Coordinates of C-alpha atoms in Angstrom, one line a residue:
M905 CA 27.9 -11.6 62.0
T906 CA 31.4 -9.8 63.3
L907 CA 30.8 -5.9 62.5
K908 CA 33.4 -6.2 59.5
T909 CA 30.8 -9.2 57.9
R910 CA 27.9 -6.9 58.5
I911 CA 29.5 -3.6 57.0
L912 CA 30.0 -6.0 53.6
A913 CA 26.1 -7.2 53.8
I914 CA 24.7 -4.0 54.3
A915 CA 27.0 -2.6 51.5
A916 CA 26.1 -5.4 49.2
C917 CA 22.5 -4.4 50.3
I918 CA 23.0 -0.7 49.1
A919 CA 24.5 -1.7 46.0
V920 CA 21.5 -4.0 44.7
I921 CA 19.1 -0.8 45.7
T922 CA 21.0 2.0 44.6
F923 CA 22.7 0.3 40.9
G924 CA 19.4 -1.8 40.2
F925 CA 21.1 -5.5 40.2
S926 CA 17.9 -7.5 39.7
N927 CA 19.7 -9.0 36.8
L928 CA 21.7 -11.1 39.6
H929 CA 18.5 -13.0 40.3
A930 CA 17.9 -12.7 36.2
R931 CA 15.7 -16.3 35.1
E932 CA 14.1 -17.2 32.1
I933 CA 10.5 -18.3 31.9
H934 CA 9.2 -20.5 29.7
V935 CA 6.3 -20.6 27.7
A936 CA 3.9 -23.2 25.6
K937 CA 1.4 -25.0 24.2
T938 CA 1.6 -28.3 26.4
G939 CA 2.3 -26.0 30.0
S940 CA -0.5 -24.5 32.0
D941 CA -1.2 -21.2 34.2
S942 CA -0.3 -22.8 37.0
N943 CA 2.9 -24.1 36.4
P944 CA 6.2 -22.2 37.8
G945 CA 6.8 -21.6 34.0
S946 CA 10.2 -23.4 33.3
Q947 CA 11.7 -25.2 30.9
T948 CA 9.8 -28.4 32.2
D949 CA 6.6 -27.3 33.5
P950 CA 5.9 -23.8 30.7
F951 CA 3.5 -21.2 31.3
L952 CA 0.7 -21.9 28.6
T953 CA 0.3 -18.3 27.8
I954 CA 2.8 -15.6 27.5
S955 CA 0.0 -13.1 29.2
K956 CA 1.3 -15.1 32.3
A957 CA 4.6 -14.7 31.8
A958 CA 4.7 -11.1 31.7
S959 CA 2.4 -11.1 34.9
I960 CA 5.5 -12.1 36.6
A961 CA 8.2 -11.4 34.6
Q962 CA 10.4 -8.5 36.3
S963 CA 13.8 -6.2 34.9
G964 CA 16.7 -8.9 33.7
D965 CA 14.0 -11.8 32.8
T966 CA 13.3 -13.7 29.4
I967 CA 10.4 -15.1 28.2
T968 CA 11.6 -17.9 25.7
V969 CA 8.0 -19.0 24.1
H970 CA 7.8 -21.9 22.3
A971 CA 6.3 -23.6 19.0
G972 CA 2.5 -22.6 18.7
T973 CA 0.1 -20.6 18.0
Y974 CA -0.9 -17.6 20.8
R975 CA -4.7 -15.9 20.6
E976 CA -4.0 -12.7 22.9
W977 CA -2.9 -10.3 23.7
V978 CA 0.2 -9.3 25.6
K979 CA 0.0 -6.6 27.9
P980 CA 3.5 -6.2 29.3
P981 CA 3.3 -4.5 33.0
R982 CA 6.3 -3.3 33.3
G983 CA 10.0 -2.7 31.8
G984 CA 13.3 -3.3 32.3
T985 CA 15.3 -0.8 34.1
G986 CA 18.6 -0.4 32.0
E987 CA 20.6 -2.0 29.0
N988 CA 21.5 -4.9 31.1
N989 CA 18.3 -6.0 32.5
R990 CA 15.6 -5.4 29.8
I991 CA 12.7 -7.2 29.8
T992 CA 12.7 -9.9 27.1
Y993 CA 10.5 -11.8 24.9
R994 CA 11.9 -14.3 22.5
A995 CA 11.3 -16.5 20.0
A996 CA 12.7 -20.6 21.2
K997 CA 15.1 -21.0 19.0
G998 CA 14.8 -22.6 15.5
E999 CA 10.7 -22.2 16.2
K1000 CA 7.8 -20.4 14.6
I1001 CA 5.2 -18.9 17.0
F1002 CA 2.7 -17.2 16.2
I1003 CA 0.4 -14.0 18.5
K1004 CA -2.9 -13.4 16.9
G1005 CA -5.7 -10.9 17.3
S1006 CA -7.8 -13.5 15.4
E1007 CA -9.8 -16.8 16.6
H1008 CA -10.3 -19.4 15.4
I1009 CA -14.7 -19.6 14.2
T1010 CA -15.7 -23.9 13.3
S1011 CA -19.5 -22.8 13.4
W1012 CA -20.4 -21.4 10.1
T1013 CA -23.7 -22.6 9.1
H1014 CA -24.4 -22.5 5.1
Q1015 CA -26.8 -20.5 3.0
D1016 CA -26.5 -20.7 -0.6
G1017 CA -23.8 -21.6 -2.8
G1018 CA -20.5 -19.8 -1.1
V1019 CA -22.4 -18.2 1.4
W1020 CA -22.1 -19.3 5.0
R1021 CA -23.3 -17.4 8.1
V1022 CA -22.1 -17.3 11.9
E1023 CA -24.2 -15.9 14.6
L1024 CA -21.7 -14.8 17.9
P1025 CA -23.1 -13.2 21.2
N1026 CA -21.3 -9.5 21.4
S1027 CA -19.8 -10.7 25.0
F1028 CA -17.4 -13.6 23.1
F1029 CA -15.9 -10.2 21.9
G1030 CA -15.4 -9.0 25.6
D1031 CA -15.5 -5.2 25.9
Y1032 CA -13.8 -4.1 22.0
N1033 CA -16.1 -5.7 19.0
P1034 CA -14.6 -4.9 16.0
Y1035 CA -17.9 -5.2 14.2
S1036 CA -19.1 -2.7 16.0
L1037 CA -16.5 -0.2 15.1
N1038 CA -16.2 1.7 11.9
I1039 CA -12.3 2.8 10.9
S1040 CA -12.5 6.3 11.4
G1041 CA -10.1 9.6 11.8
G1042 CA -8.8 12.5 10.9
W1043 CA -7.8 12.7 7.3
L1044 CA -9.7 9.4 6.5
N1045 CA -11.0 10.4 3.3
Y1046 CA -12.6 7.4 1.6
G1047 CA -13.9 4.6 3.2
N1048 CA -15.0 4.7 6.4
W1049 CA -18.0 2.4 5.8
H1050 CA -15.6 0.2 6.7
H1051 CA -15.1 -1.9 10.1
R1052 CA -12.3 -2.7 12.3
G1053 CA -12.7 -6.8 11.9
D1054 CA -11.6 -8.8 9.1
V1055 CA -11.4 -12.1 7.8
Y1056 CA -9.0 -14.7 6.8
L1057 CA -9.4 -18.3 4.9
N1058 CA -5.7 -20.1 5.4
G1059 CA -4.1 -17.3 6.2
Q1060 CA -5.7 -14.9 3.1
A1061 CA -8.1 -11.9 4.1
F1062 CA -11.5 -11.3 2.6
Y1063 CA -12.7 -7.7 0.5
E1064 CA -15.3 -6.0 3.2
K1065 CA -18.0 -5.5 1.3
E1066 CA -21.4 -3.3 2.1
T1067 CA -24.7 -5.4 1.0
T1068 CA -24.9 -9.2 1.1
E1069 CA -26.4 -9.1 -2.5
E1070 CA -23.0 -7.9 -3.1
V1071 CA -21.1 -10.8 -0.9
N1072 CA -23.2 -13.2 -2.5
K1073 CA -21.8 -12.3 -6.1
A1074 CA -18.4 -11.8 -5.0
E1075 CA -16.0 -15.0 -3.4
Q1076 CA -13.4 -13.8 -0.5
S1077 CA -15.9 -11.5 0.2
W1078 CA -17.7 -10.9 3.8
H1079 CA -19.9 -8.9 5.2
C1080 CA -21.7 -8.1 8.7
R1081 CA -24.8 -6.4 11.1
V1082 CA -24.7 -6.2 15.2
D1083 CA -27.4 -5.8 16.9
E1084 CA -27.9 -5.5 20.9
E1085 CA -27.2 -9.7 20.9
N1086 CA -25.0 -11.0 18.3
T1087 CA -22.5 -10.3 15.7
I1088 CA -23.3 -12.0 12.2
I1089 CA -20.9 -12.4 9.7
L1090 CA -21.8 -13.1 6.1
A1091 CA -19.1 -14.7 4.0
N1092 CA -18.8 -16.0 0.6
F1093 CA -15.8 -18.7 0.8
G1094 CA -16.5 -19.9 -2.9
K1095 CA -15.9 -23.8 -3.1
A1096 CA -14.5 -23.9 0.7
N1097 CA -16.2 -25.6 3.7
P1098 CA -15.1 -23.2 6.6
N1099 CA -15.6 -25.8 9.2
K1100 CA -12.6 -27.9 7.6
E1101 CA -10.2 -25.1 6.5
Q1102 CA -8.2 -22.0 8.8
V1103 CA -11.3 -19.7 9.0
E1104 CA -10.2 -16.7 11.8
I1105 CA -12.4 -13.5 12.3
N1106 CA -10.6 -10.5 14.3
V1107 CA -11.4 -10.3 17.6
R1108 CA -8.2 -8.2 19.3
E1109 CA -7.5 -4.7 19.0
S1110 CA -3.6 -4.8 19.9
I1111 CA -1.6 -8.6 19.9
F1112 CA 1.4 -6.7 21.8
M1113 CA 1.6 -3.3 23.4
P1114 CA 1.2 -2.5 26.9
K1115 CA -1.6 -0.6 28.8
I1116 CA 1.2 1.7 31.0
T1117 CA 2.6 5.1 28.8
G1118 CA 6.4 4.6 29.4
L1119 CA 7.6 1.0 29.3
K1120 CA 11.6 1.2 29.1
Y1121 CA 14.1 -1.5 28.2
I1122 CA 11.8 -4.2 26.2
T1123 CA 13.4 -6.5 23.7
V1124 CA 10.8 -8.7 21.1
D1125 CA 12.2 -11.0 18.5
G1126 CA 11.3 -13.6 16.7
F1127 CA 7.6 -13.9 16.5
H1128 CA 4.9 -13.5 13.8
F1129 CA 2.7 -11.1 14.3
M1130 CA -0.9 -11.1 13.0
H1131 CA -4.8 -9.7 12.5
A1132 CA -5.1 -6.7 14.5
A1133 CA -8.3 -4.9 14.8
A1134 CA -7.3 -2.1 15.7
N1135 CA -8.6 1.5 14.2
W1136 CA -7.2 4.2 12.0
A1137 CA -4.2 5.7 13.6
P1138 CA -4.5 9.8 12.7
P1139 CA -2.0 12.3 15.1
T1140 CA -4.9 13.4 16.5
L1141 CA -5.4 11.0 18.6
E1142 CA -4.4 11.0 22.6
L1143 CA -3.5 7.3 22.0
Q1144 CA -2.6 5.3 18.9
T1145 CA -2.4 2.1 18.8
G1146 CA -1.6 -1.3 15.8
A1147 CA -0.8 -4.5 16.4
V1148 CA 3.1 -3.5 18.1
G1149 CA 3.3 -0.6 20.1
T1150 CA 5.7 0.9 22.1
R1151 CA 2.8 3.1 24.1
M1152 CA 5.6 6.3 24.2
G1153 CA 8.3 3.6 25.7
K1154 CA 12.1 4.4 26.1
H1155 CA 14.7 1.9 24.8
W1156 CA 12.6 -1.1 23.0
I1157 CA 14.0 -2.9 20.5
I1158 CA 11.5 -5.3 17.9
Q1159 CA 13.6 -7.1 15.7
N1160 CA 13.1 -10.6 13.7
C1161 CA 9.6 -10.3 13.9
T1162 CA 6.7 -10.9 11.1
I1163 CA 4.2 -8.2 11.3
I1164 CA 1.0 -9.4 8.9
N1165 CA -2.2 -7.9 8.4
A1166 CA -2.5 -5.6 10.9
R1167 CA -6.1 -4.0 9.6
C1168 CA -4.2 -0.2 10.3
V1169 CA -0.7 0.0 11.0
G1170 CA 1.8 -2.9 12.1
I1171 CA 4.0 -1.1 14.4
I1172 CA 2.7 2.5 16.6
L1173 CA 5.7 4.6 17.5
G1174 CA 3.1 7.0 19.1
H1175 CA 0.8 9.7 21.2
A1176 CA -0.5 8.2 24.3
P1177 CA -1.9 9.4 27.7
G1178 CA 0.8 10.7 30.2
A1179 CA 4.1 11.2 28.0
D1180 CA 6.2 13.8 29.0
Y1181 CA 6.9 15.6 25.3
S1182 CA 8.7 18.7 26.5
D1183 CA 11.3 15.9 28.1
I1184 CA 13.4 14.5 24.5
D1185 CA 15.5 11.8 27.2
A1186 CA 12.0 10.5 28.5
F1187 CA 10.7 8.4 25.5
G1188 CA 11.6 7.1 21.9
D1189 CA 15.0 5.3 21.1
H1190 CA 14.1 2.2 19.7
I1191 CA 15.6 -0.1 17.6
I1192 CA 12.8 -1.4 15.5
R1193 CA 14.8 -3.9 12.9
N1194 CA 15.5 -6.8 10.7
N1195 CA 11.4 -7.1 10.1
I1196 CA 9.1 -8.1 7.9
I1197 CA 6.1 -6.1 7.6
R1198 CA 2.9 -6.9 5.2
R1199 CA -0.5 -5.8 4.2
C1200 CA -1.4 -3.3 6.5
G1201 CA -4.2 -1.3 5.7
Q1202 CA -2.7 1.9 6.7
A1203 CA 1.3 2.0 7.4
G1204 CA 4.0 -0.8 8.3
I1205 CA 5.2 1.8 10.9
A1206 CA 4.1 5.1 12.4
G1207 CA 3.7 7.5 15.3
Q1208 CA 3.7 11.3 16.4
K1209 CA 6.7 11.8 18.4
G1210 CA 7.3 8.1 19.6
A1211 CA 9.9 7.8 16.9
T1212 CA 12.5 10.2 18.2
R1213 CA 15.7 9.3 18.4
S1214 CA 14.9 5.9 17.0
V1215 CA 16.6 3.6 14.5
I1216 CA 13.9 2.1 11.8
S1217 CA 16.7 -0.2 9.8
G1218 CA 16.5 -2.9 8.1
N1219 CA 13.0 -3.6 7.6
L1220 CA 10.8 -4.6 4.4
I1221 CA 7.6 -3.4 3.9
E1222 CA 5.2 -4.5 1.5
D1223 CA 1.6 -4.2 -0.2
T1224 CA 0.9 -1.4 2.3
N1225 CA -2.9 -1.3 1.2
Y1226 CA -3.1 -3.7 -0.9
R1227 CA -6.9 -4.2 -1.0
K1228 CA -6.9 -0.6 -0.9
E1229 CA -10.4 -0.2 1.1
F1230 CA -9.7 3.0 2.9
G1231 CA -7.3 4.5 3.1
G1232 CA -6.0 9.1 2.9
W1233 CA -3.6 11.2 4.1
E1234 CA -2.0 8.7 6.4
T1235 CA -0.8 6.4 4.0
A1236 CA 2.1 5.7 3.7
A1237 CA 4.6 2.7 4.4
I1238 CA 6.8 4.1 7.0
K1239 CA 4.9 7.9 8.7
F1240 CA 6.7 9.9 11.1
H1241 CA 5.1 12.8 12.5
N1242 CA 7.5 15.7 15.1
S1243 CA 10.2 13.0 15.6
V1244 CA 13.7 14.2 16.2
D1245 CA 17.1 13.1 15.1
T1246 CA 15.2 9.7 13.8
V1247 CA 17.8 7.5 11.4
I1248 CA 15.6 5.5 9.0
S1249 CA 18.2 3.2 7.0
G1250 CA 18.6 0.0 5.1
N1251 CA 15.1 -0.9 4.3
L1252 CA 13.2 -1.9 1.2
I1253 CA 9.8 -0.4 0.7
R1254 CA 7.1 -2.0 -1.9
G1255 CA 3.9 -2.3 -3.2
V1256 CA 2.2 1.1 -1.4
F1257 CA -1.6 1.8 -2.8
H1258 CA -4.3 3.9 -3.3
Q1259 CA -7.9 5.0 -4.2
Q1260 CA -7.2 8.7 -3.9
Q1261 CA -4.4 10.1 -1.4
G1262 CA -1.6 8.9 0.0
A1263 CA 0.4 6.1 -1.2
F1264 CA 4.2 7.1 0.1
G1265 CA 7.2 5.8 0.9
I1266 CA 8.9 6.9 3.4
W1267 CA 6.3 10.5 4.9
I1268 CA 8.4 12.5 7.2
D1269 CA 5.6 14.9 8.0
Y1270 CA 5.0 18.1 9.6
A1271 CA 7.9 19.2 12.2
N1272 CA 10.4 16.2 12.0
Q1273 CA 13.8 18.0 12.8
G1274 CA 17.4 16.2 12.1
I1275 CA 16.4 13.2 9.8
R1276 CA 18.6 10.7 8.1
I1277 CA 16.6 8.5 5.3
T1278 CA 19.9 6.3 4.1
G1279 CA 20.1 3.3 1.9
N1280 CA 16.6 2.4 1.4
V1281 CA 15.2 0.5 -1.7
I1282 CA 12.1 2.1 -2.5
Y1283 CA 9.7 0.9 -5.5
D1284 CA 6.4 0.4 -6.3
T1285 CA 4.4 3.5 -4.3
Q1286 CA 1.5 4.6 -6.0
A1287 CA 2.7 8.1 -4.7
A1288 CA 5.8 9.6 -3.8
T1289 CA 8.6 7.5 -3.4
V1290 CA 9.8 10.3 0.0
F1291 CA 7.7 12.8 1.0
L1292 CA 8.7 15.4 3.1
E1293 CA 6.2 17.5 4.4
M1294 CA 6.3 20.8 6.3
N1295 CA 9.8 20.4 7.8
H1296 CA 12.5 22.7 8.9
G1297 CA 15.6 20.5 8.2
P1298 CA 18.2 19.4 7.9
T1299 CA 16.9 16.3 6.7
L1300 CA 19.9 14.5 5.5
V1301 CA 18.6 11.5 2.5
D1302 CA 21.7 10.0 1.1
N1303 CA 22.8 6.5 -0.2
N1304 CA 19.1 5.6 -1.4
I1305 CA 18.4 3.7 -4.3
L1306 CA 14.7 6.2 -5.6
I1307 CA 12.4 4.3 -8.2
G1308 CA 9.4 5.4 -9.7
E1309 CA 7.5 8.5 -8.0
A1310 CA 9.3 11.7 -7.8
I1311 CA 10.0 13.4 -4.3
R1312 CA 7.3 15.5 -2.9
S1313 CA 8.2 18.1 -0.4
N1314 CA 7.1 21.5 1.4
S1315 CA 9.8 21.3 3.2
E1316 CA 12.9 23.3 3.5
A1317 CA 16.9 22.2 3.8
T1318 CA 16.8 18.7 2.7
V1319 CA 20.5 17.1 1.4
F1320 CA 20.5 14.8 -0.9
A1321 CA 23.5 13.1 -1.4
H1322 CA 25.2 9.8 -3.5
N1323 CA 21.6 8.5 -4.7
L1324 CA 20.6 7.0 -7.2
F1325 CA 17.2 8.5 -8.8
V1326 CA 15.5 6.7 -11.5
D1327 CA 12.3 8.1 -12.8
C1328 CA 12.4 10.1 -10.0
G1329 CA 12.5 13.6 -10.4
Y1330 CA 11.5 16.1 -7.4
K1331 CA 8.1 18.0 -6.9
Y1332 CA 7.6 21.2 -4.8
Y1333 CA 4.8 22.5 -3.5
P1334 CA 5.2 25.3 -1.1
D1335 CA 2.9 25.5 2.1
T1336 CA 2.4 29.1 3.0
K1337 CA -1.0 28.4 4.9
R1338 CA 0.6 26.5 7.5
R1339 CA 3.1 26.5 10.3
S1340 CA 4.8 23.5 11.6
A1341 CA 7.7 24.0 14.6
Y1342 CA 11.2 23.8 14.9
Y1343 CA 13.6 23.2 17.9
T1344 CA 16.2 23.8 19.7
P1345 CA 19.3 21.2 18.2
H1346 CA 18.6 17.9 19.6
T1347 CA 15.8 18.7 21.8
T1348 CA 11.8 18.6 21.6
K1349 CA 11.5 22.9 22.6
A1350 CA 10.2 24.7 19.8
V1351 CA 11.4 28.1 19.6
G1352 CA 9.3 29.0 16.4
R1353 CA 7.4 27.8 13.8
K1354 CA 7.1 28.5 9.7
T1355 CA 5.3 27.9 6.7
G1356 CA 6.9 25.4 3.7
T1357 CA 8.2 27.4 1.7
A1358 CA 11.3 26.4 -0.4
Q1359 CA 14.9 26.9 0.9
D1360 CA 18.5 25.4 1.6
E1361 CA 17.8 22.2 -0.6
K1362 CA 21.2 20.2 -1.7
W1363 CA 22.0 18.0 -4.6
F1364 CA 25.5 16.5 -4.9
N1365 CA 26.9 13.3 -6.0
N1366 CA 23.7 11.9 -7.4
I1367 CA 22.9 9.7 -10.4
F1368 CA 20.1 10.7 -11.9
I1369 CA 18.0 8.3 -14.8
R1370 CA 15.3 9.2 -17.3
Q1371 CA 14.2 12.2 -14.7
G1372 CA 16.6 14.7 -13.9
L1373 CA 16.1 18.8 -11.8
D1374 CA 15.0 20.6 -14.3
D1375 CA 11.6 21.2 -13.2
V1376 CA 13.1 21.9 -10.2
K1377 CA 12.7 26.4 -9.7
E1378 CA 15.6 27.8 -8.2
A1379 CA 14.7 29.3 -4.0
P1380 CA 17.3 30.7 -1.6
G1381 CA 20.2 28.6 -0.8
Y1382 CA 18.9 26.1 -3.4
T1383 CA 22.4 24.6 -4.5
S1384 CA 23.5 21.2 -7.1
D1385 CA 27.0 19.8 -8.5
Y1386 CA 28.7 16.9 -9.2
N1387 CA 25.8 14.9 -10.2
I1388 CA 25.3 12.1 -13.1
F1389 CA 22.2 12.7 -15.6
L1390 CA 21.5 9.5 -17.9
E1391 CA 19.7 8.6 -20.6
G1392 CA 17.5 12.1 -20.8
A1393 CA 17.8 12.8 -17.2
K1394 CA 18.0 16.8 -17.3
K1395 CA 20.4 18.9 -14.9
S1396 CA 18.8 22.4 -13.3
T1397 CA 18.9 25.4 -14.1
F1398 CA 20.4 27.1 -11.0
G1399 CA 23.3 24.8 -10.7
D1400 CA 25.3 21.8 -12.0
R1401 CA 28.7 23.2 -13.3
H1402 CA 30.5 20.7 -12.9
S1403 CA 27.7 17.8 -13.2
L1404 CA 28.2 15.7 -16.9
V1405 CA 24.7 14.8 -18.8
E1406 CA 25.1 12.4 -21.4
P1407 CA 22.5 10.0 -23.2
F1408 CA 24.2 6.7 -22.3
V1409 CA 21.2 4.2 -21.3
T1410 CA 21.8 2.4 -18.6
K1411 CA 18.9 -0.6 -19.7
F1412 CA 17.8 -0.4 -15.7
T1413 CA 16.2 -3.8 -13.9
Y1414 CA 14.9 -4.9 -11.1
E1415 CA 13.3 -8.0 -10.4
N1416 CA 11.8 -9.3 -7.4
H1417 CA 12.6 -11.8 -4.8
P1418 CA 9.7 -13.0 -1.9
L1419 CA 12.8 -11.6 0.8
G1420 CA 14.5 -8.8 -1.6
V1421 CA 15.1 -7.6 -5.2
T1422 CA 17.9 -7.5 -7.7
I1423 CA 18.6 -4.6 -9.1
R1424 CA 21.2 -4.1 -12.0
F1425 CA 21.7 -0.9 -15.0
S1426 CA 24.8 -0.6 -17.0
M1427 CA 27.4 2.3 -16.8
N1428 CA 29.4 4.4 -19.1
D1429 CA 33.3 6.3 -17.8
A1430 CA 31.4 9.0 -16.4
F1431 CA 31.5 8.2 -12.7
S1432 CA 35.5 8.3 -13.1
R1433 CA 35.5 11.1 -15.0
L1434 CA 33.5 13.0 -12.1
K1435 CA 35.6 14.0 -9.4
G1436 CA 32.9 15.3 -6.3
P1437 CA 33.6 16.6 -2.8
W1438 CA 33.4 15.2 0.1
V1439 CA 29.4 15.6 1.2
D1440 CA 29.8 17.0 5.2
A1441 CA 29.0 19.9 7.8
G1442 CA 31.3 22.1 5.9
L1443 CA 30.1 21.5 2.7
V1444 CA 26.4 22.0 3.6
G1445 CA 27.1 24.6 6.1
V1446 CA 24.9 25.5 9.3
F1447 CA 20.6 25.7 7.7
S1448 CA 19.4 29.3 8.8
T1449 CA 16.6 28.4 10.2
V1450 CA 17.1 25.9 12.8
G1451 CA 20.5 26.7 13.3
Q1452 CA 22.3 23.4 12.7
T1453 CA 24.0 21.3 10.1
I1454 CA 24.1 17.8 9.1
E1455 CA 25.0 16.1 12.2
D1456 CA 24.3 12.8 14.3
R1457 CA 22.0 13.3 17.6
Y1458 CA 24.6 13.9 19.7
G1459 CA 25.9 17.0 17.6
N1460 CA 28.7 15.1 15.9
P1461 CA 28.7 16.4 12.1
I1462 CA 28.1 14.2 9.6
R1463 CA 30.5 12.8 6.8
V1464 CA 29.0 10.8 3.9
D1465 CA 31.5 8.5 3.2
T1466 CA 30.1 4.3 3.3
D1467 CA 28.0 3.4 0.5
I1468 CA 24.4 1.6 0.2
D1469 CA 26.5 -1.2 2.2
G1470 CA 28.3 0.2 4.6
N1471 CA 31.6 0.3 2.7
K1472 CA 33.5 3.1 3.4
F1473 CA 34.6 5.4 0.4
A1474 CA 38.4 5.7 -0.6
E1475 CA 37.2 9.0 -2.0
P1476 CA 33.6 10.5 -2.6
V1477 CA 32.3 8.6 -5.3
V1478 CA 28.5 9.4 -7.6
G1479 CA 26.0 7.1 -6.5
P1480 CA 25.2 4.8 -3.7
L1481 CA 28.2 2.1 -4.7
T1482 CA 31.3 2.3 -4.1
D1483 CA 32.0 -0.5 -6.5
I1484 CA 30.7 1.3 -9.3
E1485 CA 32.2 -0.1 -12.4
K1486 CA 31.6 0.5 -16.6
G1487 CA 29.7 -1.8 -17.6
I1488 CA 26.6 -4.0 -15.6
N1489 CA 26.6 -3.1 -12.0
T1490 CA 24.5 -5.0 -9.9
F1491 CA 22.9 -4.9 -6.5
E1492 CA 20.8 -7.1 -4.4
W1493 CA 19.0 -6.6 -0.8
T1494 CA 17.9 -9.5 0.6
Y1495 CA 16.1 -9.7 4.2
S1496 CA 17.7 -11.5 6.7
K1497 CA 17.8 -11.6 10.8
A1498 CA 19.3 -9.4 13.2
E1499 CA 21.7 -11.0 15.3

């Protein structure tokens, strides 16, 4: 080897070490139900389990999983080293992959009527038996006798009962008891024979979540996750768990997935031991997009701090707590604490239920800052469509369609712009007994704490149908103007000098579809007679508590110049549609996968 060749070889080695060119050796690892974990993991000789593929995957690798049902908890041991060196877990194109936290049980014995019994050794569950563990944790206000397990017949979850007598009387119900050696489950299957049907019970706490805090650059794409048995996840826990979770990692992408019947939380972006919360660059920055999240007991997406700088976009979240078995002050389709510069955009949220308390659409709870809620459709919530709790702003709520329960707030410095509010007013409940933090802009460095006291709320260029702002009491910095109030909706008592109040009947309707909704309403010509201003930093100003205006994560001022579909305004319009017109207007939200 000549001196020149040797120098070039050394330089190449330094480049690999310094710049992490691991994708030069990136490979595709295959997993299939026809495989074996003793195989090399190639397309012709795939692994049998995703966990085996995860154990060898290195930065830049792609794990392609082929059709079938995989009953395992995937615990990635490492992440990627950069945006171009991710570790990607993906479903093979055009194939359905189910990853389940449950096991198929075929050893049921008939008792009487529709009731069957199964007895399993506790060793069957390993070190986590969801039938010996109750749902528990802070702000769980009812139903805490329930266990973390569940029973499913052909994908339908049963209802847990406290006694065997109740199970005898109710089809689609179950009861359990655990002694020192065995777990016994009684279930009422009606006329079905559980040994001839698909009957599954929860076994695993989570389905895709590391045991290591802080992994970066992981993509999870295209899977069906079902039947996680994780506990209730309040913000007070050192480790919040769910069906799928990032464990305070950074730069994850979770997309095109379906998450069904998580006992508590579908996707968890929250607390984990060892995380450095003081450094905003150490965690968060996730993209959670174009997922379908159904029938989760506590929340579709939730987390303390870990959602910071994340984008939650294009998801369909429905039937949260549909069984109303347990709940409290953590029940919502989306719920975040202590997040900074998070964007929640273009989601369809419907069906959030409760026996008492909770049941909000989007709940931004306690010490969040720089939040934008834009382009979402929310309806059929038993409590507020949006709850803004103990935040000091700025929060920008723009281009949403909010139907039903009134927005609830004890926050300050919220800007409502270009929304369509239908039967959806605004209720302020001050909280002077608590103090929440606010931060140096675009950091997680707290600079003060303050009570939840009304201040600096703004409403511009909105359409209100049947419910308006007449119940809102004036407070310092409150401003409202250039809104349209229709069909009995009334303007504020402190502003709305240019706003229009008209009795026009909109005949507003919405029609559910399995993967979306169609919204129709009529308009008169009020929108063409009212010319409002651009909603931007110049209009709203700098908010005194936090010392920032409406701006993106980089500190660039925001101008609201697009509609609910991302179409540019030629000039400011009232409401969330650029193409609004006199007569019937139609808007459709339909789920689609991310490219």
